[in-house]
Amino acid sequence: MRFLADPPRFLFFTGKGGVGKTSIACASAVRLTAEGRRVLLVSTDPASNVGQVFGATIGNRITPVPGLRGLDAVEIDPASAADQYRERIIGPVRAVLPEDEIASITEQLSGSCTTEIASFNEFTDFLADTATTAAYDHVIFDTAPTGHTLRLLQLPGDWTGFLDAGGEASCLGPMSGLEKHRASYANAVAALTDPARTRLVLVARPQPTSLAEAQRTARELDEIGLRATHLVLNAVLPEDAVGHDPLARAIRDREQRAITALDGTLAAVPRDEIDLQGQNMVGLEALRVLLSDGDERLGTPVSSEARPGDGESVPAPQGDQQHLDSLVEELAAAGHGLVMCMGKGGVGKTTIAAAVAVRLADLGHRVHLTTTDPAAHLDRTLTATADLPTLTISRIDPTEAIRDYREHQMATKGARLDAAGRAALAEDLMSPCNQEIAVFQKFTHLVNQAARTFVVMDTAPTGHTLLLMDTTGAYDRDVRRGMAPGMKFTTPLMRLQDPGYTHIVLVTLPETTPVLEALELRDDLVRADITPWAYVINQALSVTATSSPLLRRRAALEAEPIRTVEAAAPRLAVVPYLAEEPVGVARLRELTSSRVATTAPGT
């Protein structure tokens, strides 16, 4: 594997959600420890599943990985990091200041901005604090999905520039200035931009949308002074696994066309390809095989003579499952409302959201399809919408949101200030914290719009969405404190908690880890009094007619995850793995038709 040849001290794995960053990061750590290196594996994903991969409890403290000498791991937990951050500020003065002032400071430090900064400070410690990482030969970062990671990688430069300009981040509370972090941020920037110290590996699937996202990521990294050094194409279906199966042939050909079409920055980056495995990437044995140089895929011997029917028997999914179309028809009965597709990155939220929006528009409803994912591109999934006049599409772009927010603040609040006051306001608005506020305002507008029409929202991957929910909760608490008894009001959180107004659709894959993460997301939502309305299991091989031994083996693994979702879901739709990528209105309509094509056209 070229991306592991003569590795520098820091290795970053980043890419769109669901491409296998965690598996490859964990497998890389296992391989380096096998070579006698001491390795620290750091997850910056708010929805980390490193512990699940190793079958161990990791958490937010550096913890030895059981059964593997030389490997420690840590999962940066945003909530825990924020608690510790607040306590470092409040603890020393708790016995000195009045109780109401302590409460005020605590509230100022309760928003998502504090959560982001606390996580960010932990991240920079691993890059810049030699005392934390001195014992390790390598530090491997398993990052959050692309949009969240780009934000994280921008922050060292953003905060350094803000401090250089003399700014003081008032959003962090009255006693928590950032000047003391200047050296740490500067060291983090130096480490990130030095190819001798940091290797940045883009991970993608051999699919057009995934590769387009990787290309965009490479370009945006370059814009902030970072250079992607390697590309890993994960889960490539090998030729010898196709046999006589039309579905496998369609998948293989689609993947190879996408790889051949690579151009620009990605075409020049050293590339590794990793075969699709016949087993889930959980446990040390699976991780050791993933990056092995042998000629055997885990659980599936290589054979050039695969025959129809070879491989595992595939039990048909049992239980009360619905077609996606029946879910949409039930939604349509209300005439308006908010539909939020949530889940881990890479499970197909964008596809399912677009299919739901198209079907609602076909049923004659006005529909606004939008995304809160910084890395999402609905225009790639939903093309040629001329025959859907009632459908509009938008995207909450963080860059546009912060620009609009700053302009609005200067035009309203700034209009009442003198020159010195306007200069101070302009400086304060340059704080990176304001981006979360700006995005939340756009989100709130869309939530309220669902009172008159359908708003179908493709949300960011789990961790980023939970931060948005945190902002929503903080705003709700703030509004309630300011209202006199008996006054009527409606906050965005109240809209989300109303099952007649908001329908949460949890999208997942028929695999153990994505299902566990979907259930964890459900628990997080329930704690905020938000109840999921339905679940969608996407890309299920077990409801196709595949005869490929490798695909059948993977299909057989789906039975237990599907049963787990069935036990939890008030409503469940299972969407098959499609021969053709569901891009464009026609193919999206197929997802909500009575018959979904699961073999190649003409077969």
PDB file of N, CA, C and O in Angstrom, residues 8 23 92 123 140 145 227 250 257 336 425 479 487 490 549 592:
ATOM      1  N   PRO A   8       4.888   9.446   7.482  1.00  0.00           N
ATOM      2  CA  PRO A   8       5.332  10.486   8.412  1.00  0.00           C
ATOM      3  C   PRO A   8       4.671  10.286   9.776  1.00  0.00           C
ATOM      4  O   PRO A   8       3.938   9.314   9.997  1.00  0.00           O
ATOM      5  N   SER A  23     -12.473   2.078   8.919  1.00  0.00           N
ATOM      6  CA  SER A  23     -11.880   0.755   8.689  1.00  0.00           C
ATOM      7  C   SER A  23     -10.438   0.872   8.229  1.00  0.00           C
ATOM      8  O   SER A  23      -9.548   0.146   8.714  1.00  0.00           O
ATOM      9  N   PRO A  92     -12.510  27.405  38.834  1.00  0.00           N
ATOM     10  CA  PRO A  92     -11.700  28.259  39.718  1.00  0.00           C
ATOM     11  C   PRO A  92     -12.481  29.394  40.375  1.00  0.00           C
ATOM     12  O   PRO A  92     -12.026  29.956  41.372  1.00  0.00           O
ATOM     13  N   PHE A 123      -8.250  18.509  19.483  1.00  0.00           N
ATOM     14  CA  PHE A 123      -7.643  18.130  18.206  1.00  0.00           C
ATOM     15  C   PHE A 123      -6.266  18.767  18.047  1.00  0.00           C
ATOM     16  O   PHE A 123      -5.283  18.100  17.700  1.00  0.00           O
ATOM     17  N   ILE A 140      -2.555   8.708  14.089  1.00  0.00           N
ATOM     18  CA  ILE A 140      -3.478   8.536  12.974  1.00  0.00           C
ATOM     19  C   ILE A 140      -4.806   9.185  13.324  1.00  0.00           C
ATOM     20  O   ILE A 140      -5.382   8.909  14.381  1.00  0.00           O
ATOM     21  N   PRO A 145     -16.907  12.955   8.512  1.00  0.00           N
ATOM     22  CA  PRO A 145     -17.153  13.136   7.081  1.00  0.00           C
ATOM     23  C   PRO A 145     -16.717  14.508   6.589  1.00  0.00           C
ATOM     24  O   PRO A 145     -16.624  15.468   7.359  1.00  0.00           O
ATOM     25  N   ARG A 227      -2.491  19.835   1.157  1.00  0.00           N
ATOM     26  CA  ARG A 227      -2.409  19.077  -0.081  1.00  0.00           C
ATOM     27  C   ARG A 227      -2.696  17.601   0.175  1.00  0.00           C
ATOM     28  O   ARG A 227      -2.031  16.971   1.007  1.00  0.00           O
ATOM     29  N   ALA A 250     -22.941  -5.075 -13.645  1.00  0.00           N
ATOM     30  CA  ALA A 250     -23.309  -3.660 -13.740  1.00  0.00           C
ATOM     31  C   ALA A 250     -22.526  -2.825 -12.726  1.00  0.00           C
ATOM     32  O   ALA A 250     -22.047  -1.734 -13.032  1.00  0.00           O
ATOM     33  N   ARG A 257     -15.754   2.541 -14.893  1.00  0.00           N
ATOM     34  CA  ARG A 257     -15.949   3.784 -15.666  1.00  0.00           C
ATOM     35  C   ARG A 257     -15.612   4.997 -14.810  1.00  0.00           C
ATOM     36  O   ARG A 257     -14.992   5.964 -15.269  1.00  0.00           O
ATOM     37  N   HIS A 336     -48.552  19.136   4.163  1.00  0.00           N
ATOM     38  CA  HIS A 336     -47.351  19.951   4.372  1.00  0.00           C
ATOM     39  C   HIS A 336     -46.580  19.336   5.542  1.00  0.00           C
ATOM     40  O   HIS A 336     -47.057  18.422   6.224  1.00  0.00           O
ATOM     41  N   LEU A 425     -17.780  45.935  15.926  1.00  0.00           N
ATOM     42  CA  LEU A 425     -18.752  44.927  15.514  1.00  0.00           C
ATOM     43  C   LEU A 425     -18.210  44.098  14.360  1.00  0.00           C
ATOM     44  O   LEU A 425     -18.336  42.863  14.343  1.00  0.00           O
ATOM     45  N   VAL A 479     -35.046  31.317  24.659  1.00  0.00           N
ATOM     46  CA  VAL A 479     -36.360  31.918  24.414  1.00  0.00           C
ATOM     47  C   VAL A 479     -37.269  31.722  25.625  1.00  0.00           C
ATOM     48  O   VAL A 479     -37.971  32.654  26.062  1.00  0.00           O
ATOM     49  N   MET A 487     -47.254  33.611  28.076  1.00  0.00           N
ATOM     50  CA  MET A 487     -47.035  34.041  26.692  1.00  0.00           C
ATOM     51  C   MET A 487     -46.904  32.827  25.783  1.00  0.00           C
ATOM     52  O   MET A 487     -46.288  31.829  26.135  1.00  0.00           O
ATOM     53  N   THR A 490     -43.461  29.668  19.739  1.00  0.00           N
ATOM     54  CA  THR A 490     -43.070  28.405  19.104  1.00  0.00           C
ATOM     55  C   THR A 490     -41.618  28.521  18.683  1.00  0.00           C
ATOM     56  O   THR A 490     -41.257  29.412  17.909  1.00  0.00           O
ATOM     57  N   PRO A 549     -21.002 -14.925  -5.745  1.00  0.00           N
ATOM     58  CA  PRO A 549     -20.679 -15.487  -4.426  1.00  0.00           C
ATOM     59  C   PRO A 549     -20.289 -14.415  -3.414  1.00  0.00           C
ATOM     60  O   PRO A 549     -20.707 -14.475  -2.256  1.00  0.00           O
ATOM     61  N   THR A 592     -39.360   4.848  -5.834  1.00  0.00           N
ATOM     62  CA  THR A 592     -40.690   4.889  -5.223  1.00  0.00           C
ATOM     63  C   THR A 592     -41.745   4.305  -6.159  1.00  0.00           C
ATOM     64  O   THR A 592     -42.943   4.587  -6.029  1.00  0.00           O
TER      65      THR A 592
END
